[in-house]
Amino acid sequence: MKSLSYKEGFLHRFVGFSESFPEQVAIRHLDADDDTLTYRELRIKAEASNGALTALGVLPGDKVALVLPNGVAFIAYYLAIIGRGAIPVILNCKLTPFEMNSVVSLARPALVVTTQALWVQHSEVFQPDNGVRHALVLDGGSEPSSPLPANATATSQLPRQLEPLLLPEGNPIVSVQFTYRGIGRPLAVSHRYLDLTQSSDGLHEHFHLQGVGSVHLVTLPLYAIFGLSVMMVFPLSVGATLLMTNTLLNRDLAEVLSEHQVTFACLVPDVIRYFNTRLAKRKGARLPLHPQLMIYSGGSHLPADEAEKLGTLLGCNPVLQGYGLTESMPVLVQSSIGPVHRGAMGQPINGVELRVVDAQGQDVAPGRIGELLIRGSMVIDGYNDAEDTNARFFRDGWFHSGDLVWRDDDGHVFFFCQRLRISKIKAQMVDLVEIESIALKHPDVVRARAYIVPDHKEVNVLHLCVEGTGELTQNALSTLLARDLSGFKLPKTIEIIPLKEEAHAR
């Protein structure tokens, strides 16, 4: 059992802020008409969501899947599920039905909370065969456009009642999410209440002090651990305001940061490159930003020149980096209150130990490249129901990340490359084996190999090479891949190599 130094977690703190600072703005949603929600109002929303769960018979220990976009509903239901003693299963709402089936069949949630559009898209997946007894369909207070089947209920059909949030005792599971490790299938990861709180607190030790009055720009998807911990758990733990938008790319970043005096923002590298291009064409004087604005990059590696460019264009400090995995939560971060180490991912937060080892498992000297090993209370003990995979990645108390890194003399960690057959495309995890397995479904494909080649801007580009027989075409392969896989997993180029002899296919 891991030793824990915390007795109260983030839900305790959120409830405390709702009582001591009830009128403090918790959420300001730039895309919604009713654009603000105070801490008191957010707690009421969570209690109303808990009332809906009560009406549907959700019990402590039940798994409840959240299949929702970023927004108030996601946050309210997440808090409600924890405040009920149930277990949130957090799923990417942008998955295809094929991908959704692969994770739901593993998680087997008793209830799914989703929107009407997503229910229609995935209704065949959200069924008893996958353990789903019922679906709660959020309808915004209006009647569904078509009648729902017996195993689905619209929120408008439920009695409106508030159910108080019960504060967790001990260190229960408060998140089940999925990741990939280059074995062609998703792996379930469970995070616990106090560990998630400790991870966000560890980050804060490296940041300018945040609290009531701070404004955090929420741009990362909350279904990912980086978004969940840094963009939701952290600000709600300190009484900050979540400034939410799903349309940032259609907005002027400088205006958003200036108008709302944002103190903390986290962007993925592709978004930083996008705004570097737009801001370079922006005319007029620089807008006044918060003097302690911190901008961080997460999701994948950001080249140092891109980090410095955004700071120069905005007139603020360079973008700093952090590092984490679904298995570990954020564990490395550059300090905003100390000297910047150009290009570094940072140093370990409080409670994290790391090693950099060679192929024989021996620690390497500073400046030498090796695999990053991590341990700490926020690192999981293993994947759910995956003994063979656990034996590969969890050894002697250390998690083997698969990332090759090096450290400088001050202990800052720098990314070199990923040695597993996984990569990030648009900050989303891509398992190359999964892509190959889909291509091999085509009857004329004999062998398939997916690979990554960075372009001239160090952006990862996915390519696929297949050997095939008969009249195999790129169009046929593209159609097959697009049917099952999300857009970011589709290769930019497909190369087909015809087999010269049918004997090769045997």
Short mmCIF file of C-alpha atoms in Angstrom, two decimals:
data_model
loop_
_atom_site.label_atom_id
_atom_site.label_comp_id
_atom_site.label_asym_id
_atom_site.label_seq_id
_atom_site.Cartn_x
_atom_site.Cartn_y
_atom_site.Cartn_z
CA MET A 1 0.00 0.00 0.00
CA LYS A 2 1.41 3.37 -0.97
CA SER A 3 1.98 5.89 1.81
CA LEU A 4 -0.26 8.93 1.57
CA SER A 5 0.33 12.34 3.07
CA TYR A 6 -3.12 13.73 2.23
CA LYS A 7 -6.40 13.31 4.07
CA GLU A 8 -8.59 15.63 2.02
CA GLY A 9 -8.80 15.72 -1.77
CA PHE A 10 -10.04 18.09 -4.43
CA LEU A 11 -13.78 17.48 -3.91
CA HIS A 12 -13.37 18.44 -0.25
CA ARG A 13 -11.70 21.65 -1.38
CA PHE A 14 -14.29 22.43 -4.04
CA VAL A 15 -17.12 22.05 -1.53
CA GLY A 16 -15.17 24.27 0.86
CA PHE A 17 -14.85 27.02 -1.75
CA SER A 18 -18.56 26.75 -2.56
CA GLU A 19 -19.21 27.61 1.11
CA SER A 20 -16.49 30.19 1.80
CA PHE A 21 -16.51 31.88 -1.65
CA PRO A 22 -19.98 31.04 -3.02
CA GLU A 23 -20.09 33.97 -5.47
CA GLN A 24 -16.62 33.40 -6.88
CA VAL A 25 -16.90 32.50 -10.58
CA ALA A 26 -16.08 28.83 -11.07
CA ILE A 27 -16.75 28.56 -14.83
CA ARG A 28 -17.00 31.16 -17.54
CA HIS A 29 -17.91 29.48 -20.84
CA LEU A 30 -17.13 31.70 -23.82
CA ASP A 31 -19.27 29.59 -26.16
CA ALA A 32 -22.48 29.63 -24.09
CA ASP A 33 -25.16 32.27 -23.62
CA ASP A 34 -25.37 31.76 -19.84
CA ASP A 35 -21.65 32.18 -19.67
CA THR A 36 -20.90 32.24 -15.92
CA LEU A 37 -21.38 29.83 -13.05
CA THR A 38 -20.34 30.56 -9.47
CA TYR A 39 -18.91 27.99 -7.10
CA ARG A 40 -22.29 27.84 -5.35
CA GLU A 41 -24.12 27.38 -8.68
CA LEU A 42 -21.68 24.71 -9.85
CA ARG A 43 -22.21 22.80 -6.62
CA ILE A 44 -25.99 23.01 -7.18
CA LYS A 45 -25.48 21.70 -10.74
CA ALA A 46 -23.44 18.81 -9.35
CA GLU A 47 -26.10 18.08 -6.73
CA ALA A 48 -28.80 18.12 -9.43
CA SER A 49 -26.68 15.70 -11.47
CA ASN A 50 -26.34 13.54 -8.39
CA GLY A 51 -30.14 13.63 -8.09
CA ALA A 52 -30.42 12.28 -11.64
CA LEU A 53 -28.01 9.46 -10.78
CA THR A 54 -30.09 8.69 -7.68
CA ALA A 55 -33.27 8.50 -9.75
CA LEU A 56 -31.59 5.96 -12.03
CA GLY A 57 -30.47 3.80 -9.12
CA VAL A 58 -26.71 4.38 -9.37
CA LEU A 59 -25.05 2.83 -6.31
CA PRO A 60 -21.62 3.35 -4.73
CA GLY A 61 -19.05 1.34 -6.65
CA ASP A 62 -21.03 1.38 -9.92
CA LYS A 63 -19.11 2.44 -13.00
CA VAL A 64 -20.59 5.45 -14.80
CA ALA A 65 -19.18 6.38 -18.21
CA LEU A 66 -18.95 10.04 -19.18
CA VAL A 67 -19.14 10.49 -22.96
CA LEU A 68 -19.41 14.27 -23.13
CA PRO A 69 -17.57 17.22 -24.67
CA ASN A 70 -15.84 19.83 -22.51
CA GLY A 71 -18.42 21.90 -20.69
CA VAL A 72 -20.42 22.45 -17.53
CA ALA A 73 -22.26 19.13 -17.85
CA PHE A 74 -19.01 17.16 -17.95
CA ILE A 75 -17.72 18.85 -14.78
CA ALA A 76 -21.04 18.67 -12.90
CA TYR A 77 -21.55 14.96 -13.62
CA TYR A 78 -17.91 14.13 -12.86
CA LEU A 79 -18.25 15.77 -9.43
CA ALA A 80 -21.61 14.05 -8.92
CA ILE A 81 -20.28 10.58 -9.73
CA ILE A 82 -17.44 11.00 -7.22
CA GLY A 83 -19.84 12.53 -4.69
CA ARG A 84 -21.97 9.42 -5.00
CA GLY A 85 -19.15 6.97 -4.42
CA ALA A 86 -19.45 5.68 -7.98
CA ILE A 87 -16.52 5.34 -10.40
CA PRO A 88 -16.23 7.70 -13.41
CA VAL A 89 -15.16 6.02 -16.66
CA ILE A 90 -14.01 8.92 -18.81
CA LEU A 91 -14.20 8.27 -22.55
CA ASN A 92 -13.20 10.33 -25.56
CA CYS A 93 -16.46 11.59 -27.06
CA LYS A 94 -14.83 11.82 -30.51
CA LEU A 95 -14.24 8.09 -30.90
CA THR A 96 -15.74 6.16 -33.79
CA PRO A 97 -18.25 3.39 -32.94
CA PHE A 98 -15.49 0.81 -33.51
CA GLU A 99 -13.15 2.57 -31.09
CA MET A 100 -15.93 3.23 -28.59
CA ASN A 101 -16.87 -0.44 -28.56
CA SER A 102 -13.27 -1.42 -27.82
CA VAL A 103 -13.19 0.64 -24.59
CA VAL A 104 -16.80 0.20 -23.43
CA SER A 105 -16.53 -3.58 -23.77
CA LEU A 106 -13.51 -3.46 -21.44
CA ALA A 107 -14.86 -0.94 -18.92
CA ARG A 108 -18.40 -2.34 -18.83
CA PRO A 109 -20.04 0.68 -17.17
CA ALA A 110 -23.49 0.25 -15.67
CA LEU A 111 -24.59 3.70 -16.87
CA VAL A 112 -23.52 5.99 -19.71
CA VAL A 113 -24.05 9.75 -19.50
CA THR A 114 -24.01 11.30 -22.96
CA THR A 115 -25.69 13.71 -25.36
CA GLN A 116 -28.52 12.87 -27.71
CA ALA A 117 -26.28 13.11 -30.79
CA LEU A 118 -23.66 10.82 -29.24
CA TRP A 119 -26.35 8.38 -28.11
CA VAL A 120 -27.60 8.08 -31.67
CA GLN A 121 -24.04 7.55 -32.93
CA HIS A 122 -23.17 4.87 -30.36
CA SER A 123 -26.53 3.35 -29.40
CA GLU A 124 -25.46 -0.09 -30.62
CA VAL A 125 -22.41 0.08 -28.34
CA PHE A 126 -24.24 1.28 -25.21
CA GLN A 127 -26.01 -2.03 -24.73
CA PRO A 128 -26.23 -4.80 -22.08
CA ASP A 129 -23.79 -6.95 -24.08
CA ASN A 130 -21.14 -4.41 -23.02
CA GLY A 131 -22.43 -4.22 -19.45
CA VAL A 132 -24.43 -1.00 -20.01
CA ARG A 133 -27.75 -1.28 -18.21
CA HIS A 134 -28.92 2.23 -19.03
CA ALA A 135 -28.03 5.53 -20.70
CA LEU A 136 -28.78 9.03 -19.41
CA VAL A 137 -29.25 11.33 -22.39
CA LEU A 138 -28.69 15.04 -21.74
CA ASP A 139 -31.18 17.02 -23.75
CA GLY A 140 -30.86 20.60 -22.54
CA GLY A 141 -34.36 20.58 -21.08
CA SER A 142 -36.16 19.81 -24.37
CA GLU A 143 -37.83 16.62 -25.49
CA PRO A 144 -35.68 14.24 -27.59
CA SER A 145 -36.22 14.60 -31.33
CA SER A 146 -37.19 10.91 -31.46
CA PRO A 147 -38.46 8.53 -28.76
CA LEU A 148 -35.75 6.84 -26.72
CA PRO A 149 -35.73 3.07 -26.20
CA ALA A 150 -36.39 1.49 -22.82
CA ASN A 151 -32.70 1.40 -21.91
CA ALA A 152 -32.27 5.19 -22.23
CA THR A 153 -33.75 8.12 -20.31
CA ALA A 154 -33.69 11.81 -21.14
CA THR A 155 -32.92 14.20 -18.28
CA SER A 156 -36.24 15.97 -18.94
CA GLN A 157 -38.03 12.75 -17.95
CA LEU A 158 -36.46 12.65 -14.48
CA PRO A 159 -37.71 14.43 -11.35
CA ARG A 160 -35.70 17.53 -10.53
CA GLN A 161 -34.10 16.92 -7.17
CA LEU A 162 -30.87 17.88 -5.42
CA GLU A 163 -28.78 15.18 -3.79
CA PRO A 164 -25.90 16.32 -1.55
CA LEU A 165 -22.37 15.31 -2.54
CA LEU A 166 -20.78 12.82 -0.16
CA LEU A 167 -17.09 13.56 0.38
CA PRO A 168 -14.88 10.55 -0.38
CA GLU A 169 -13.22 8.73 2.48
CA GLY A 170 -9.76 7.33 1.93
CA ASN A 171 -8.35 7.00 -1.56
CA PRO A 172 -11.07 5.56 -3.85
CA ILE A 173 -10.85 5.31 -7.64
CA VAL A 174 -12.07 8.56 -9.22
CA SER A 175 -11.13 8.02 -12.84
CA VAL A 176 -10.85 5.13 -15.29
CA GLN A 177 -9.27 6.14 -18.60
CA PHE A 178 -7.66 4.38 -21.54
CA THR A 179 -4.29 4.50 -23.18
CA TYR A 180 -2.14 2.57 -25.68
CA ARG A 181 1.31 0.99 -25.43
CA GLY A 182 1.94 -0.29 -28.94
CA ILE A 183 0.22 -3.65 -28.51
CA GLY A 184 -2.76 -2.82 -30.74
CA ARG A 185 -5.47 -2.55 -28.08
CA PRO A 186 -6.53 -0.08 -25.39
CA LEU A 187 -5.46 -0.49 -21.77
CA ALA A 188 -7.54 0.66 -18.81
CA VAL A 189 -5.94 2.87 -16.16
CA SER A 190 -7.43 3.72 -12.75
CA HIS A 191 -6.53 6.86 -10.78
CA ARG A 192 -7.28 7.48 -7.12
CA TYR A 193 -8.64 10.47 -5.25
CA LEU A 194 -5.72 11.54 -3.07
CA ASP A 195 -3.14 10.67 -5.74
CA LEU A 196 -4.86 12.94 -8.26
CA THR A 197 -4.94 15.71 -5.67
CA GLN A 198 -1.27 15.25 -4.82
CA SER A 199 -0.31 15.41 -8.50
CA SER A 200 -2.05 18.75 -9.01
CA ASP A 201 -0.55 20.08 -5.77
CA GLY A 202 2.91 19.02 -6.88
CA LEU A 203 2.52 21.03 -10.06
CA HIS A 204 1.45 24.09 -8.07
CA GLU A 205 4.73 24.10 -6.16
CA HIS A 206 6.47 25.04 -9.41
CA PHE A 207 3.94 27.71 -10.47
CA HIS A 208 3.22 31.28 -9.56
CA LEU A 209 0.70 31.11 -6.74
CA GLN A 210 -2.82 30.45 -8.00
CA GLY A 211 -6.08 30.83 -6.08
CA VAL A 212 -9.29 32.85 -5.83
CA GLY A 213 -9.16 35.41 -8.63
CA SER A 214 -6.86 33.35 -10.86
CA VAL A 215 -8.16 32.53 -14.36
CA HIS A 216 -7.27 29.27 -16.12
CA LEU A 217 -7.87 28.96 -19.86
CA VAL A 218 -9.29 25.47 -20.49
CA THR A 219 -8.32 24.23 -23.94
CA LEU A 220 -7.29 20.61 -23.38
CA PRO A 221 -9.89 17.83 -23.54
CA LEU A 222 -11.00 16.86 -20.06
CA TYR A 223 -11.26 13.19 -21.06
CA ALA A 224 -7.44 13.02 -21.08
CA ILE A 225 -5.55 12.84 -17.78
CA PHE A 226 -3.56 16.01 -18.52
CA GLY A 227 -6.75 17.97 -19.12
CA LEU A 228 -8.58 16.39 -16.19
CA SER A 229 -5.82 17.04 -13.66
CA VAL A 230 -4.36 20.35 -14.86
CA MET A 231 -7.43 22.02 -16.38
CA MET A 232 -10.16 20.90 -13.94
CA VAL A 233 -8.92 19.33 -10.71
CA PHE A 234 -6.16 21.90 -10.18
CA PRO A 235 -8.22 25.11 -10.63
CA LEU A 236 -11.20 23.77 -8.66
CA SER A 237 -8.76 22.80 -5.87
CA VAL A 238 -7.56 26.40 -5.47
CA GLY A 239 -10.75 28.38 -6.12
CA ALA A 240 -9.75 29.61 -9.57
CA THR A 241 -12.01 30.37 -12.55
CA LEU A 242 -12.15 27.95 -15.49
CA LEU A 243 -12.36 29.97 -18.72
CA MET A 244 -13.76 27.40 -21.15
CA THR A 245 -14.02 27.43 -24.92
CA ASN A 246 -14.18 24.79 -27.63
CA THR A 247 -13.66 27.43 -30.34
CA LEU A 248 -10.25 28.86 -29.44
CA LEU A 249 -8.93 28.42 -32.97
CA ASN A 250 -11.62 30.82 -34.19
CA ARG A 251 -10.63 33.46 -31.65
CA ASP A 252 -7.79 35.92 -31.21
CA LEU A 253 -5.58 34.32 -28.55
CA ALA A 254 -4.09 37.65 -27.48
CA GLU A 255 -7.56 39.15 -26.99
CA VAL A 256 -8.77 36.18 -24.92
CA LEU A 257 -5.70 36.26 -22.68
CA SER A 258 -5.89 40.05 -22.26
CA GLU A 259 -9.65 40.54 -21.85
CA HIS A 260 -9.97 37.88 -19.17
CA GLN A 261 -6.51 38.45 -17.59
CA VAL A 262 -5.69 34.77 -17.82
CA THR A 263 -3.07 33.62 -15.32
CA PHE A 264 -2.60 30.04 -16.55
CA ALA A 265 -3.03 28.42 -19.96
CA CYS A 266 -1.99 25.08 -21.35
CA LEU A 267 -1.83 24.52 -25.12
CA VAL A 268 -0.75 21.59 -27.25
CA PRO A 269 2.14 22.07 -29.70
CA ASP A 270 -0.02 22.10 -32.86
CA VAL A 271 -2.16 24.90 -31.39
CA ILE A 272 0.97 26.84 -30.45
CA ARG A 273 2.27 26.56 -34.01
CA TYR A 274 -1.10 27.68 -35.34
CA PHE A 275 -1.17 30.79 -33.17
CA ASN A 276 2.47 31.56 -33.92
CA THR A 277 1.48 31.83 -37.57
CA ARG A 278 -1.61 33.93 -36.85
CA LEU A 279 0.04 36.23 -34.32
CA ALA A 280 2.92 36.92 -36.71
CA LYS A 281 0.33 38.57 -39.01
CA ARG A 282 -1.46 40.43 -36.23
CA LYS A 283 -1.34 44.21 -36.50
CA GLY A 284 -1.45 46.81 -33.76
CA ALA A 285 0.12 47.13 -30.36
CA ARG A 286 0.52 44.20 -28.02
CA LEU A 287 -2.36 43.79 -25.61
CA PRO A 288 -1.77 43.98 -21.85
CA LEU A 289 -1.52 40.51 -20.31
CA HIS A 290 -1.51 39.42 -16.70
CA PRO A 291 2.03 40.10 -15.39
CA GLN A 292 2.34 36.52 -14.11
CA LEU A 293 0.72 34.76 -17.07
CA MET A 294 2.02 31.21 -17.39
CA ILE A 295 1.65 29.32 -20.65
CA TYR A 296 2.53 25.63 -20.66
CA SER A 297 2.68 23.04 -23.41
CA GLY A 298 1.46 19.48 -22.95
CA GLY A 299 0.39 16.47 -24.96
CA SER A 300 3.58 16.04 -27.00
CA HIS A 301 7.05 17.51 -27.44
CA LEU A 302 7.32 21.23 -28.29
CA PRO A 303 10.55 22.48 -29.95
CA ALA A 304 12.22 25.27 -28.01
CA ASP A 305 12.08 27.77 -30.87
CA GLU A 306 8.28 27.46 -31.11
CA ALA A 307 8.01 28.01 -27.34
CA GLU A 308 10.10 31.15 -27.50
CA LYS A 309 8.31 32.46 -30.57
CA LEU A 310 4.88 32.49 -28.90
CA GLY A 311 6.28 34.34 -25.89
CA THR A 312 7.87 36.94 -28.14
CA LEU A 313 4.72 37.46 -30.21
CA LEU A 314 2.50 37.81 -27.14
CA GLY A 315 5.00 39.78 -25.10
CA CYS A 316 5.18 37.31 -22.22
CA ASN A 317 7.59 34.66 -20.95
CA PRO A 318 8.38 31.68 -23.20
CA VAL A 319 6.07 28.68 -23.14
CA LEU A 320 7.19 26.15 -20.54
CA GLN A 321 6.71 22.40 -20.76
CA GLY A 322 5.34 19.64 -18.61
CA TYR A 323 5.31 15.88 -18.98
CA GLY A 324 2.97 13.17 -17.88
CA LEU A 325 1.35 9.96 -18.99
CA THR A 326 -2.05 8.41 -18.49
CA GLU A 327 -0.26 5.95 -16.22
CA SER A 328 1.39 8.62 -14.09
CA MET A 329 -0.55 11.87 -14.33
CA PRO A 330 1.67 14.97 -14.74
CA VAL A 331 5.02 14.23 -13.08
CA LEU A 332 7.53 16.62 -14.67
CA VAL A 333 7.20 20.38 -15.03
CA GLN A 334 9.35 23.43 -15.66
CA SER A 335 9.19 26.02 -12.91
CA SER A 336 7.61 29.38 -13.72
CA ILE A 337 9.31 30.88 -10.67
CA GLY A 338 12.87 29.82 -11.45
CA PRO A 339 15.39 29.93 -14.31
CA VAL A 340 14.12 28.53 -17.63
CA HIS A 341 16.01 25.56 -19.03
CA ARG A 342 15.55 25.88 -22.77
CA GLY A 343 13.76 22.86 -24.26
CA ALA A 344 13.45 20.96 -20.98
CA MET A 345 10.33 19.09 -19.88
CA GLY A 346 11.20 20.01 -16.32
CA GLN A 347 12.04 18.38 -13.01
CA PRO A 348 10.02 15.85 -11.04
CA ILE A 349 7.24 17.24 -8.85
CA ASN A 350 7.04 16.47 -5.15
CA GLY A 351 6.48 12.77 -4.48
CA VAL A 352 7.95 11.56 -7.79
CA GLU A 353 11.17 9.61 -8.26
CA LEU A 354 12.74 8.96 -11.64
CA ARG A 355 15.64 7.16 -13.21
CA VAL A 356 17.19 7.24 -16.68
CA VAL A 357 18.57 3.79 -17.55
CA ASP A 358 20.31 2.01 -20.41
CA ALA A 359 19.24 -1.23 -22.09
CA GLN A 360 20.70 -3.24 -19.20
CA GLY A 361 18.73 -1.26 -16.61
CA GLN A 362 21.76 0.65 -15.33
CA ASP A 363 21.49 4.37 -14.54
CA VAL A 364 23.18 6.61 -17.09
CA ALA A 365 25.18 9.76 -16.43
CA PRO A 366 23.83 13.27 -17.14
CA GLY A 367 23.89 13.99 -20.84
CA ARG A 368 23.48 10.32 -21.79
CA ILE A 369 20.26 9.03 -23.37
CA GLY A 370 18.24 6.33 -21.65
CA GLU A 371 14.69 5.18 -20.89
CA LEU A 372 12.70 7.17 -18.34
CA LEU A 373 11.52 5.14 -15.33
CA ILE A 374 9.05 6.65 -12.86
CA ARG A 375 7.60 5.80 -9.46
CA GLY A 376 5.48 7.65 -6.92
CA SER A 377 2.03 7.61 -5.38
CA MET A 378 0.49 9.13 -8.52
CA VAL A 379 1.88 6.31 -10.71
CA ILE A 380 -0.56 3.41 -11.12
CA ASP A 381 0.33 -0.08 -9.93
CA GLY A 382 -0.64 -1.59 -13.28
CA TYR A 383 -3.22 -1.74 -16.04
CA ASN A 384 -6.61 -3.20 -15.21
CA ASP A 385 -6.87 -6.91 -16.09
CA ALA A 386 -3.65 -6.99 -18.15
CA GLU A 387 -1.12 -9.21 -16.35
CA ASP A 388 1.12 -9.85 -19.37
CA THR A 389 1.33 -6.15 -20.21
CA ASN A 390 1.97 -5.26 -16.56
CA ALA A 391 4.90 -7.67 -16.45
CA ARG A 392 6.44 -5.78 -19.35
CA PHE A 393 6.00 -2.20 -18.13
CA PHE A 394 5.91 -2.47 -14.31
CA ARG A 395 9.07 -4.03 -12.87
CA ASP A 396 10.69 -3.81 -9.45
CA GLY A 397 8.39 -0.98 -8.40
CA TRP A 398 9.19 1.21 -11.43
CA PHE A 399 7.03 2.11 -14.42
CA HIS A 400 8.96 1.85 -17.69
CA SER A 401 7.68 4.75 -19.79
CA GLY A 402 9.16 3.79 -23.17
CA ASP A 403 10.32 7.40 -23.59
CA LEU A 404 14.01 8.01 -24.27
CA VAL A 405 15.30 11.09 -22.47
CA TRP A 406 18.42 12.69 -21.04
CA ARG A 407 19.11 14.91 -18.03
CA ASP A 408 21.35 17.89 -17.59
CA ASP A 409 23.58 18.47 -14.55
CA ASP A 410 20.72 20.23 -12.73
CA GLY A 411 18.35 17.29 -13.13
CA HIS A 412 16.12 18.78 -15.82
CA VAL A 413 14.75 16.14 -18.19
CA PHE A 414 14.84 16.55 -21.98
CA PHE A 415 12.83 14.45 -24.45
CA PHE A 416 14.67 12.52 -27.17
CA CYS A 417 12.21 10.06 -28.74
CA GLN A 418 9.66 7.31 -28.09
CA ARG A 419 10.92 3.75 -28.50
CA LEU A 420 7.51 2.04 -28.36
CA ARG A 421 5.29 1.70 -31.41
CA ILE A 422 3.12 4.59 -30.31
CA SER A 423 3.25 8.28 -31.10
CA LYS A 424 1.28 11.50 -30.77
CA ILE A 425 -0.62 13.05 -33.69
CA LYS A 426 -2.27 16.38 -32.85
CA ALA A 427 -1.53 15.57 -29.20
CA GLN A 428 -3.62 12.38 -29.47
CA MET A 429 -2.21 8.93 -28.82
CA VAL A 430 -1.75 6.75 -31.89
CA ASP A 431 -0.98 3.04 -31.62
CA LEU A 432 0.74 2.02 -34.84
CA VAL A 433 -0.13 -1.65 -34.29
CA GLU A 434 -3.83 -0.77 -34.12
CA ILE A 435 -3.65 0.98 -37.50
CA GLU A 436 -1.85 -1.99 -39.03
CA SER A 437 -4.46 -4.40 -37.64
CA ILE A 438 -7.28 -2.41 -39.29
CA ALA A 439 -5.43 -2.37 -42.63
CA LEU A 440 -5.01 -6.16 -42.38
CA LYS A 441 -8.79 -6.56 -42.32
CA HIS A 442 -8.76 -5.94 -46.07
CA PRO A 443 -8.68 -9.35 -47.80
CA ASP A 444 -6.00 -8.24 -50.27
CA VAL A 445 -3.57 -6.90 -47.62
CA VAL A 446 -0.86 -9.37 -46.65
CA ARG A 447 1.44 -7.17 -44.57
CA ALA A 448 1.13 -3.63 -43.17
CA ARG A 449 3.55 -1.25 -41.52
CA ALA A 450 2.63 2.13 -40.04
CA TYR A 451 5.38 4.59 -39.22
CA ILE A 452 5.95 8.19 -38.19
CA VAL A 453 8.14 10.73 -39.97
CA PRO A 454 8.44 14.27 -38.51
CA ASP A 455 8.04 17.00 -41.11
CA HIS A 456 10.19 20.13 -41.44
CA LYS A 457 8.44 21.69 -38.41
CA GLU A 458 9.00 18.56 -36.29
CA VAL A 459 5.29 17.73 -36.55
CA ASN A 460 4.62 13.98 -36.55
CA VAL A 461 3.16 12.70 -39.83
CA LEU A 462 1.68 9.21 -40.11
CA HIS A 463 2.41 6.98 -43.10
CA LEU A 464 1.24 3.48 -43.99
CA CYS A 465 2.93 0.94 -46.25
CA VAL A 466 1.14 -2.28 -47.22
CA GLU A 467 1.91 -5.29 -49.35
CA GLY A 468 -1.12 -6.59 -51.16
CA THR A 469 -2.53 -8.80 -53.84
CA GLY A 470 -5.24 -8.39 -56.44
CA GLU A 471 -6.64 -4.95 -57.25
CA LEU A 472 -5.84 -3.29 -53.93
CA THR A 473 -6.24 0.51 -54.13
CA GLN A 474 -5.47 3.44 -51.86
CA ASN A 475 -9.11 4.46 -51.98
CA ALA A 476 -10.26 1.07 -50.70
CA LEU A 477 -7.77 1.21 -47.84
CA SER A 478 -8.67 4.80 -46.96
CA THR A 479 -12.36 3.88 -46.84
CA LEU A 480 -11.64 0.91 -44.56
CA LEU A 481 -9.48 2.94 -42.17
CA ALA A 482 -11.90 5.88 -42.03
CA ARG A 483 -14.77 3.55 -41.13
CA ASP A 484 -13.10 2.37 -37.93
CA LEU A 485 -10.54 5.00 -36.91
CA SER A 486 -10.66 8.61 -35.75
CA GLY A 487 -9.39 11.23 -38.16
CA PHE A 488 -6.08 11.84 -36.38
CA LYS A 489 -5.21 8.14 -36.85
CA LEU A 490 -5.60 8.22 -40.64
CA PRO A 491 -2.29 8.10 -42.53
CA LYS A 492 -1.30 11.07 -44.64
CA THR A 493 0.14 8.77 -47.29
CA ILE A 494 -0.53 5.14 -48.17
CA GLU A 495 2.02 3.20 -50.16
CA ILE A 496 0.96 -0.07 -51.79
CA ILE A 497 3.61 -2.61 -52.77
CA PRO A 498 2.21 -5.39 -54.99
CA LEU A 499 3.39 -8.92 -54.31
CA LYS A 500 5.27 -10.21 -57.34
CA GLU A 501 4.40 -13.82 -56.65
CA GLU A 502 1.26 -15.24 -55.06
CA ALA A 503 3.52 -17.66 -53.19
CA HIS A 504 4.69 -14.76 -51.08
CA ALA A 505 1.19 -14.41 -49.71
CA ARG A 506 1.02 -17.96 -48.43
#
